[in-house]
């Protein structure tokens, strides 16, 4: 794999049963890159490990005053130096490619999962958790994948050097063979507490991130009630907790580093002391002692890779577990192909609430409870209802039915194409207005008609004035991220225009005019009814202007349909409906009802 091949054409289907299976799956996806990195690691470390041989040969040649052997040693040193340079460069290149490729694959998997679940993702997993997974956890897993090949090359090289020392100088070689496993395993008892401290730091950082994002999202409200200082103190406290946890974690990892430095130093001292005694006794030559010393000194380098891999592994395991938990989230049902070449048509029925939106009609739904309206909109879009909400139980047929076909029985793309839900707070991505309206569409509604129906004339005029290329074309004007350069009403109308351009079989709108004035709202209601003629449209609203234009009004109370008629009929026949729509107080409908009874 090359970096120019990113993003991956298909990131694959991950094995998310456990964190360990997810890590193994990632490594299998990078198998070719891991093998290349392993080979270059062997070239690099093998050349470094072989360096003591020509060094010892050169020292002995100087002692023996043998110029021929000194020349051979010099030639070997030049060749090994070239191999070290080549191996080090290519190892770094291959390892970093594995790291970047793995992180890119996980980012694509997370993006795909977020697209699949939509707003349901943050209800199943905290926003701070998702942010921590998509940043810190991905980097830690990438670090593990990068370090794996270097660790493999280090293991092979250390074993090879230890065996070679036994044959080259048995007395010193046995000492090295006995000491290396102690060095490699000495830090293992320290890893669990170090990992626990790192997890505590990570959890506190996630909570601080979530607190910060909530504060920023509600900054306008906080300023209105004078609560900025209160939440600032809370964030400062959370930030200090993260700092203290980071210091505790760093202390443990510094202890591990100290052990990794001290123990190899002790082994080197032992080899020098014992080797010097052997050299004085004449059991080994000076050249052999230098070669063994150099080999032991070299072993300190791959042992550092052991330490790095131990750290990467201890970080990656919990990170992989958290990432796998996020990627394991799924829709409880759906995606079962039933042979439909095109999305079905017909009435849209929600078995949980009892709502039925007639095909080709504009249906308005009054819930009274904004949260219930939001849950209904999600169900109508094919998102599963929670069993403990809206009176549903485990035996309820929770899937919304379109034209007799449950949406859960449709492939996801077909379900998304059949029913489009515009949230109460729709998202506008950065780009030009033309790019904003360039969405998958039926082709029956062009941008001009959609903008006119959504009453966007003033928005187009403002965008034309803001055009940076002096063309005066609003379609080429750049809109900032989330439409921050626009007012709330302007954002809402542009989002409505985008939904109208898509022209789905069923369009569900949740409070599409809550941020516009009454005059504009009335014109939007007329434009919506006209442009959606013959198409099924469901509007969740309590606005009398929209309700009066609807062909059918359905009133829900406590999540269930309790009345269905026109707006004017429900005003006269249903006191609770009238109270919700006209914003009457509890006493007003009672007084009105009492007066009616006295008159009767």
Coordinates of N, CA and C in Angstrom, one line a residue, residues 364-368 541-548 553-556 566-568 570-572 574-585 588:
X364 N -49.8 17.0 8.6 CA -49.2 17.7 9.7 C -49.5 16.9 11.0
X365 N -48.5 16.9 11.9 CA -48.5 16.1 13.1 C -48.2 17.0 14.3
X366 N -49.1 17.0 15.2 CA -49.0 17.8 16.5 C -48.7 16.9 17.6
X367 N -47.5 17.1 18.3 CA -47.2 16.2 19.4 C -47.3 16.9 20.7
X368 N -47.1 18.2 20.8 CA -47.0 18.9 22.1 C -45.7 18.8 22.8
X541 N -45.2 19.9 13.6 CA -45.3 21.3 13.9 C -46.4 21.6 14.8
X542 N -46.4 22.8 15.4 CA -47.6 23.3 16.2 C -48.0 24.6 15.7
X543 N -47.4 25.0 14.5 CA -47.7 26.3 13.9 C -49.1 26.3 13.3
X544 N -50.0 27.2 13.7 CA -51.3 27.3 13.0 C -51.3 27.5 11.5
X545 N -50.3 28.3 11.1 CA -50.1 28.6 9.7 C -49.9 27.4 8.8
X546 N -49.0 26.5 9.3 CA -48.7 25.3 8.6 C -49.8 24.3 8.7
X547 N -50.4 24.2 9.9 CA -51.5 23.3 10.2 C -52.7 23.6 9.3
X548 N -53.0 24.9 9.1 CA -54.1 25.3 8.3 C -54.0 24.9 6.8
X553 N -54.4 16.6 9.5 CA -53.8 16.9 10.8 C -54.0 15.8 11.8
X554 N -52.9 15.3 12.3 CA -52.9 14.2 13.3 C -52.4 14.7 14.6
X555 N -53.2 14.4 15.7 CA -52.8 14.9 17.0 C -52.4 13.7 17.8
X556 N -51.2 13.8 18.4 CA -50.6 12.7 19.3 C -50.6 13.2 20.7
X566 N -59.1 17.9 10.0 CA -58.4 19.1 9.6 C -58.1 20.0 10.8
X567 N -57.4 21.0 10.6 CA -57.0 21.9 11.6 C -58.2 22.6 12.2
X568 N -59.1 23.1 11.4 CA -60.2 23.8 11.9 C -61.2 22.9 12.7
X570 N -60.4 20.2 14.3 CA -59.8 19.8 15.6 C -59.8 21.0 16.6
X571 N -59.7 22.2 16.1 CA -59.8 23.4 17.0 C -61.2 23.4 17.7
X572 N -62.2 23.1 17.0 CA -63.6 23.1 17.5 C -63.9 21.9 18.3
X574 N -61.6 19.4 19.8 CA -60.7 18.8 20.7 C -60.0 19.8 21.6
X575 N -60.4 20.0 22.8 CA -59.8 21.0 23.7 C -58.3 20.9 23.9
X576 N -57.9 19.7 24.1 CA -56.4 19.5 24.3 C -55.6 19.9 23.1
X577 N -56.1 19.6 21.9 CA -55.4 20.0 20.7 C -55.4 21.6 20.6
X578 N -56.5 22.2 20.9 CA -56.6 23.6 20.9 C -55.7 24.2 21.9
X579 N -55.5 23.6 23.1 CA -54.6 24.2 24.1 C -53.2 24.1 23.6
X580 N -52.8 23.0 22.9 CA -51.4 22.9 22.4 C -51.1 23.9 21.3
X581 N -52.1 24.0 20.4 CA -51.8 24.9 19.2 C -51.9 26.3 19.5
X582 N -52.9 26.7 20.4 CA -53.1 28.2 20.7 C -52.3 28.6 21.9
X583 N -51.6 27.7 22.6 CA -50.8 28.0 23.8 C -51.6 28.5 24.9
X584 N -52.8 27.9 25.1 CA -53.7 28.3 26.2 C -53.1 27.7 27.5
X585 N -53.4 28.4 28.6 CA -53.0 27.9 29.9 C -54.0 26.8 30.3
X588 N -57.6 28.1 30.9 CA -58.3 28.6 29.7 C -59.2 27.6 29.0

